[in-house]
Short mmCIF file of C-alpha atoms in Angstrom, two decimals:
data_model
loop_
_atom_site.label_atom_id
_atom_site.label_comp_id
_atom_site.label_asym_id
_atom_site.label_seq_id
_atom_site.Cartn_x
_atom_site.Cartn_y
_atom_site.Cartn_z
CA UNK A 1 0.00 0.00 0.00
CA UNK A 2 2.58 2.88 -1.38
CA UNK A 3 0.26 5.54 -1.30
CA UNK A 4 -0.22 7.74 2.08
CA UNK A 5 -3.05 7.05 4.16
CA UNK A 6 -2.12 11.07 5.14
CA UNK A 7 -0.99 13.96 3.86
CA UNK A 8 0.54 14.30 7.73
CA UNK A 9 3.50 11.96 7.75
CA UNK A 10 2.85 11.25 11.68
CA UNK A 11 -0.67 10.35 10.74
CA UNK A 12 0.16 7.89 8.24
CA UNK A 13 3.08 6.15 10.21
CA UNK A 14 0.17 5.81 13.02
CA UNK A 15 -2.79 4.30 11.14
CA UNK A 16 -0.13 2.05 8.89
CA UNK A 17 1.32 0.45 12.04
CA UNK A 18 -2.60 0.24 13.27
CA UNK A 19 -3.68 -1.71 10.15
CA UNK A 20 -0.96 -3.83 10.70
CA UNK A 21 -2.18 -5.36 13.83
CA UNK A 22 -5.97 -4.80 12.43
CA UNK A 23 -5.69 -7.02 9.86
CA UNK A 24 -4.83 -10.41 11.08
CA UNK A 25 -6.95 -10.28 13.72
CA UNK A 26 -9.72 -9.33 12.00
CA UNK A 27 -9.12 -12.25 9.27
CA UNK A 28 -8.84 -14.39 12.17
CA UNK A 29 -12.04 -13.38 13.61
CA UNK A 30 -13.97 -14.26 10.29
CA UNK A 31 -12.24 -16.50 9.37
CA UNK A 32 -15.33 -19.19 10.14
CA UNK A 33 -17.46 -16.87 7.45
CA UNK A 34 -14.38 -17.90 4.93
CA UNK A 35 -13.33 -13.99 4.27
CA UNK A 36 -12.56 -13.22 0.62
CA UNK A 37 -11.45 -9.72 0.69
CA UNK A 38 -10.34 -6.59 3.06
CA UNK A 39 -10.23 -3.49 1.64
CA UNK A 40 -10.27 -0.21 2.82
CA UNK A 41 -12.59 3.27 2.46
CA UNK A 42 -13.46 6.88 3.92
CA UNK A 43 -11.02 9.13 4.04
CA UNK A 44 -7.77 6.98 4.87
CA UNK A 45 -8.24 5.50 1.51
CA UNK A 46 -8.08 8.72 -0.27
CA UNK A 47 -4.94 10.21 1.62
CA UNK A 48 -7.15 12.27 3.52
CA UNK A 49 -7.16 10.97 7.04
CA UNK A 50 -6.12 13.31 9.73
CA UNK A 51 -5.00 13.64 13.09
CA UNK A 52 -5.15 16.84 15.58
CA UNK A 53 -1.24 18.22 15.65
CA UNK A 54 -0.42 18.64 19.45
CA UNK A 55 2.66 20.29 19.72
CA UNK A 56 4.08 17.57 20.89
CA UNK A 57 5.35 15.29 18.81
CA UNK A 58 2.24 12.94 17.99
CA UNK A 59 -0.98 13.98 16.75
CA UNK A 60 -4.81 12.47 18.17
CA UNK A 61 -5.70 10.12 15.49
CA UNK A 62 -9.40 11.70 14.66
CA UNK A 63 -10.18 9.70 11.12
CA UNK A 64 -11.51 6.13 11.08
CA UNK A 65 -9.74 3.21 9.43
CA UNK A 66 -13.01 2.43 7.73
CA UNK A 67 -12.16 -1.55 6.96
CA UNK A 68 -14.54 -3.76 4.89
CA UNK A 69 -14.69 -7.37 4.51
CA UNK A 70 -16.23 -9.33 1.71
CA UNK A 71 -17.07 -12.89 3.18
CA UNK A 72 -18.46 -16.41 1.58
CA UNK A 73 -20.64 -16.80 4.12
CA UNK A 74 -22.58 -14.34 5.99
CA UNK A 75 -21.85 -13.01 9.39
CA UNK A 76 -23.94 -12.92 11.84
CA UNK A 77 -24.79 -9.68 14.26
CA UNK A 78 -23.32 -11.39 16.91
CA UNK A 79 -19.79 -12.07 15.50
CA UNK A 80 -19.95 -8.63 13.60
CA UNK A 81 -20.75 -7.14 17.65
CA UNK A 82 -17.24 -9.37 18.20
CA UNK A 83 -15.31 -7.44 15.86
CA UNK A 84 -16.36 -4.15 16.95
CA UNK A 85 -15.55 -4.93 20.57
CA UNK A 86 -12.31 -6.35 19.90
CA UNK A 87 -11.35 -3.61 17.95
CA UNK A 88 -12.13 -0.81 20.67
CA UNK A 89 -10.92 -3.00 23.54
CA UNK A 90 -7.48 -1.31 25.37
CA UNK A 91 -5.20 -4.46 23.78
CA UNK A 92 -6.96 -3.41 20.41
CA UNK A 93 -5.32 -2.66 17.55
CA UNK A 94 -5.54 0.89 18.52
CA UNK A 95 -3.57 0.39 21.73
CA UNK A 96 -1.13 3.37 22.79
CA UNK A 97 -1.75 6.03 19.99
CA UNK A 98 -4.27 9.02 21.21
CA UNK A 99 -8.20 8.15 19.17
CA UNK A 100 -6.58 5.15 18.62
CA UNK A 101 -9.96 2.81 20.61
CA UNK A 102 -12.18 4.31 18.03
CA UNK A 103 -10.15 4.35 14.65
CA UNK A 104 -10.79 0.83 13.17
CA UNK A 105 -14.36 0.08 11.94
CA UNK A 106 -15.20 -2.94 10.20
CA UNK A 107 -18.18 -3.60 7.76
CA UNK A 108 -19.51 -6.94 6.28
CA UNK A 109 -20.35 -8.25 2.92
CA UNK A 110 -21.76 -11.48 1.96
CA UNK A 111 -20.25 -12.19 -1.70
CA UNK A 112 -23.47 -13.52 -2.74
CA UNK A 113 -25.57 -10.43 -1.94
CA UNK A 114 -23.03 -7.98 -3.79
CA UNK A 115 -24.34 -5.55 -6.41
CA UNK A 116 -27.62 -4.72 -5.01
CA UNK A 117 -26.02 -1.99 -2.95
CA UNK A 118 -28.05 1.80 -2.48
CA UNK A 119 -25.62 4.20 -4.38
CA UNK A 120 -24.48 6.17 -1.28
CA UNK A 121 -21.84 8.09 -0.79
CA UNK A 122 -20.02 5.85 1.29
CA UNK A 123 -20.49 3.08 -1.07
CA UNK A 124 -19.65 5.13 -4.28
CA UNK A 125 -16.37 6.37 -2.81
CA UNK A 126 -15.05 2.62 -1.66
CA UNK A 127 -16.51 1.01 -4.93
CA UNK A 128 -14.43 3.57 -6.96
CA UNK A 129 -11.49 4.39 -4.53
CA UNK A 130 -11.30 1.44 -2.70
CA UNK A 131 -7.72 0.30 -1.44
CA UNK A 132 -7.09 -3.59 -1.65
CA UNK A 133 -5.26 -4.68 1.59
CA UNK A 134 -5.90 -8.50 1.34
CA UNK A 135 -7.49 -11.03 -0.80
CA UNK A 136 -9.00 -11.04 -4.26
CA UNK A 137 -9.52 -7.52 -5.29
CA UNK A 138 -11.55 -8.03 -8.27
CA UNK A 139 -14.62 -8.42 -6.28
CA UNK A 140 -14.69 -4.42 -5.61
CA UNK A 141 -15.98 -4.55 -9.17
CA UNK A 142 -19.11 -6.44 -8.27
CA UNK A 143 -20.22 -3.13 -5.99
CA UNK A 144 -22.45 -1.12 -8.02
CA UNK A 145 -21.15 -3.11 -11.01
CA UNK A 146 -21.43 -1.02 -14.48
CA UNK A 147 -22.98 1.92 -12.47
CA UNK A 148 -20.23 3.92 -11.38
CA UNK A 149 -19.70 6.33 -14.44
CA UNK A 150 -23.45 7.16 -13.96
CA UNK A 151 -23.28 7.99 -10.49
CA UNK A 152 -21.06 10.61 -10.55
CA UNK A 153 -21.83 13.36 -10.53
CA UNK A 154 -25.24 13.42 -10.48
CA UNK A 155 -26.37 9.61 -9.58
CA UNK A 156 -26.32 10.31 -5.75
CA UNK A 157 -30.18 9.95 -4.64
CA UNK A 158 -31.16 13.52 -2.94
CA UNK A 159 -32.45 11.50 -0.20
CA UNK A 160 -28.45 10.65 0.80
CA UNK A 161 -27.98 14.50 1.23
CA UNK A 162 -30.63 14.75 3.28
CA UNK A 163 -29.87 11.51 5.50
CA UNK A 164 -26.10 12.89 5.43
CA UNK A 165 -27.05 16.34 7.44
CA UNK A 166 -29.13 14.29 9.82
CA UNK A 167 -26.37 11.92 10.99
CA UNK A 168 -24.22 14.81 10.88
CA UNK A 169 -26.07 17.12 13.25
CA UNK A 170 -27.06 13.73 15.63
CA UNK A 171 -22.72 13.44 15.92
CA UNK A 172 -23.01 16.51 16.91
CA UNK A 173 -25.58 16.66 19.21
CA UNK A 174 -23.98 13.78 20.89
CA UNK A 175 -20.53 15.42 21.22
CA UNK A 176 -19.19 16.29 24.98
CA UNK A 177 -18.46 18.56 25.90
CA UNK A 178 -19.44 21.13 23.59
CA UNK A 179 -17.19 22.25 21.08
CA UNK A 180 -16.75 26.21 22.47
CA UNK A 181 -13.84 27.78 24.95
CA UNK A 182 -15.04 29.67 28.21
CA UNK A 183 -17.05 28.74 31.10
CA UNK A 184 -17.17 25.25 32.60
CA UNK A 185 -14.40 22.79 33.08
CA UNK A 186 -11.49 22.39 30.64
CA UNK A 187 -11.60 20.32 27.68
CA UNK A 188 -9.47 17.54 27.80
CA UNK A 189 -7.49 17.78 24.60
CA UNK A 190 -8.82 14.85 22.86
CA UNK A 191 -12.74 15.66 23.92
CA UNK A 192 -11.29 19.59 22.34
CA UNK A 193 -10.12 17.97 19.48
CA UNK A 194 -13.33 15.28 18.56
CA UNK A 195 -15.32 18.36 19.09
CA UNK A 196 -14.48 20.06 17.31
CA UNK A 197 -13.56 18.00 14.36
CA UNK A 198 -17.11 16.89 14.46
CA UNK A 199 -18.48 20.47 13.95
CA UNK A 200 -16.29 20.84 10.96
CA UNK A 201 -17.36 17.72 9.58
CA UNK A 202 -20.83 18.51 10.14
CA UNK A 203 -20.04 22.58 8.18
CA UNK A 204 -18.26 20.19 5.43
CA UNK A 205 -21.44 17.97 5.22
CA UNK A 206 -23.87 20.80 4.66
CA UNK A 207 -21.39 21.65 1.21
CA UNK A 208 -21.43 17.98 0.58
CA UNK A 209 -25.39 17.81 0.65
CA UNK A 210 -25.68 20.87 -1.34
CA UNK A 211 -23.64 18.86 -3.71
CA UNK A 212 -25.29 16.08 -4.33
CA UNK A 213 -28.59 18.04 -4.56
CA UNK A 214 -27.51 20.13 -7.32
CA UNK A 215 -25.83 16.58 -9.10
CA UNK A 216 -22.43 17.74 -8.04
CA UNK A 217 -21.33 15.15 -6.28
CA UNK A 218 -17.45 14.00 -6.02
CA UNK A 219 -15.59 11.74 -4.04
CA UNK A 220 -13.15 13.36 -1.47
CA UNK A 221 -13.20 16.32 0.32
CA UNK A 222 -10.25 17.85 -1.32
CA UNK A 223 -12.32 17.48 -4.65
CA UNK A 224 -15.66 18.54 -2.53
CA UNK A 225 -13.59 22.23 -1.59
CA UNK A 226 -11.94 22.80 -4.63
CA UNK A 227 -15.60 23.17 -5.75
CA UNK A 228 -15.90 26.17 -2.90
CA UNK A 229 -13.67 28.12 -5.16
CA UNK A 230 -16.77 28.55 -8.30
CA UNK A 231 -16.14 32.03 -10.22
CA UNK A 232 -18.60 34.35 -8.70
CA UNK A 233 -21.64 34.69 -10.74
CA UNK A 234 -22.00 30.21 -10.89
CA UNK A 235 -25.62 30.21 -10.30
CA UNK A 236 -25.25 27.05 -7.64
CA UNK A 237 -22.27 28.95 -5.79
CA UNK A 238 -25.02 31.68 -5.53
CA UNK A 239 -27.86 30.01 -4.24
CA UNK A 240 -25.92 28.87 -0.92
CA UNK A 241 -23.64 31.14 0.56
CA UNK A 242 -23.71 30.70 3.73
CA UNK A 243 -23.34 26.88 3.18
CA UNK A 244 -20.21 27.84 1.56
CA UNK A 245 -18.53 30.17 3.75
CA UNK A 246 -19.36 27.60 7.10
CA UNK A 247 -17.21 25.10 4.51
CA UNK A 248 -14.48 27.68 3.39
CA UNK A 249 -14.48 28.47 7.27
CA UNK A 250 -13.44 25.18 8.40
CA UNK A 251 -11.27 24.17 5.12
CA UNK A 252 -7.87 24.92 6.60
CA UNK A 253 -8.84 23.19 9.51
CA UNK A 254 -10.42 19.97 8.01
CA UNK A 255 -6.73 19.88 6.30
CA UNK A 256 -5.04 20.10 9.24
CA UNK A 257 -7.03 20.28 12.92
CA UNK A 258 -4.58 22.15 14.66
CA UNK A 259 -5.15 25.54 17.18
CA UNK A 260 -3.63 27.02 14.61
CA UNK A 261 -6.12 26.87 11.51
CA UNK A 262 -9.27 26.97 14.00
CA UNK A 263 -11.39 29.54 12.42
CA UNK A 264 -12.62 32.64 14.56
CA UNK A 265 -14.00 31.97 17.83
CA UNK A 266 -16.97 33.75 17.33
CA UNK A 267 -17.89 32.31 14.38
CA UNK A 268 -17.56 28.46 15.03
CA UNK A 269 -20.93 27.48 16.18
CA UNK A 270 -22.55 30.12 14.36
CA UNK A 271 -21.26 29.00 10.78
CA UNK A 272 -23.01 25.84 10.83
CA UNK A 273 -26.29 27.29 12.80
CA UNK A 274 -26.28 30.10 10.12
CA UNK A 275 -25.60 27.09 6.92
CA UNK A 276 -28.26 24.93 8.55
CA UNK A 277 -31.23 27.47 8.14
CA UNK A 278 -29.61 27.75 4.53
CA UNK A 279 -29.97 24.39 3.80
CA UNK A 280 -33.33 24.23 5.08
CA UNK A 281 -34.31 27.08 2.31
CA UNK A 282 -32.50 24.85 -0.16
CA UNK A 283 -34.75 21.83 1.24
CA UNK A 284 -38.08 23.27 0.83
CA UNK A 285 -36.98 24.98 -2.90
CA UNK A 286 -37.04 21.76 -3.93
#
């Protein structure tokens, strides 16, 4: 696997060395189900993962390792519980690296069942950009097989951008504590750092939405922002504004979560408030 997981070298040493203690004991774990293929998705698989730069000489892993495997045999709910348990347990594959309880996720596909997938964005992105880390990689193919080229950009169902802002806004109701400075007890730096990572993720998710009503959609957010930069007078960069500035407003920082590139205080919470109502009026235009 040559290509970086990260454009942060620290990053990609850390989820590299994770995978490598991921993968065999997830294998082993399935093996029963007769696995066929492990590949991985999300952002990792694009070179976009990131991590939250400390200072101090390691970062807070905050992207997943979004692992799938494609199985003969079915797995049940209780085995698939299994994996998830053994890969957030303290000996986990995550052991000793900051985030590292909650960076490996693993998804299950029967071989038999594959092709009938919904056209999400989750799925698009792994079915196109996909990385093979064991097994037969041909069977990517059979995920939306012969539909890809008619998915982007405009094959994304507008009900995706819709269910995208909802699971958005629930990760960020369910943040603690709340991503803002002052008052109350201090954050603990990895609490500071999820928080707000999820509250740029949930700015970036409003653009993405907009996206994929307006049949826009791309894989990756570094192909999602360089969209942000339409000449003025684009009728679709006009119609959402302030969907676009919450997104140019937390680009630097999506890049690379630091202190450094987190935008204005007083305009953290209020960028995605002020792009929500927006993307309401873009809801009920349509």
């Amino acid at each position: 696997m040559p290509a970086p997981l990260s454009a942060d070298r620290r990053v990609d040493k850390a989820l590299r060395q994770i995978l490598e203690r991921a993968l065999p004991g997830v294998r082993g774990l399935l093996d029963p189900y007769r696995p066929r293929l492990i590949f991985l998705g999300g952002s990792a698989a694009l070179g976009e993962a990131v991590g939250w730069d400390t200072g101090a000489g390691h970062p807070l892993l905050l992207s997943d390792l979004d692992l799938s495997v494609v199985t003969d045999d079915p797995v049940p709910a209780a085995i698939r519980a299994e994996v998830d348990r053994w890969c957030r347990a303290p000996d986990g594959p995550g052991a000793g690296y900051a985030g590292g309880a909650d960076v490996v996720t693993v998804g299950t596909y029967a071989a038999s069942s594959l092709g009938g997938e919904t056209p999400t964005p989750g799925v698009y992105d792994f079915a196109r950009h996909g990385r093979v880390l064991w097994g037969d990689g041909r069977l990517l193919g059979h995920f939306l097989p012969g539909r890809l080229a008619e998915i982007e950009p405009a094959g994304i169902g507008f009900y995706e951008g819709v269910r995208l802002v909802g699971n958005r806004s629930l990760e960020l109701l369910r943040v603690s504590p709340p991503p803002h400075q002052g008052g109350g007890r201090e954050l603990l730096a990895l609490d500071r750092a999820r928080a707000f990572f999820t509250l740029a993720k949930a700015c970036a998710g409003l653009w993405t939405a907009s996206l994929i009503f307006e049949g826009r959609y791309v894989a990756g957010w570094g192909r999602r922002a360089a969209l942000l930069d339409a000449p003025a007078g684009d009728a679709a960069a006009e119609s959402t504004p302030e969907i676009r500035e919450a997104a140019l407003l937390w680009g630097a920082f999506l890049r690379a979560p630091s202190e450094a590139t987190l935008p204005q205080a007083g305009k953290r919470l209020s960028s995605f408030r002020d792009g929500l109502a927006a993307w309401f009026d873009l809801l009920v235009r349509r």
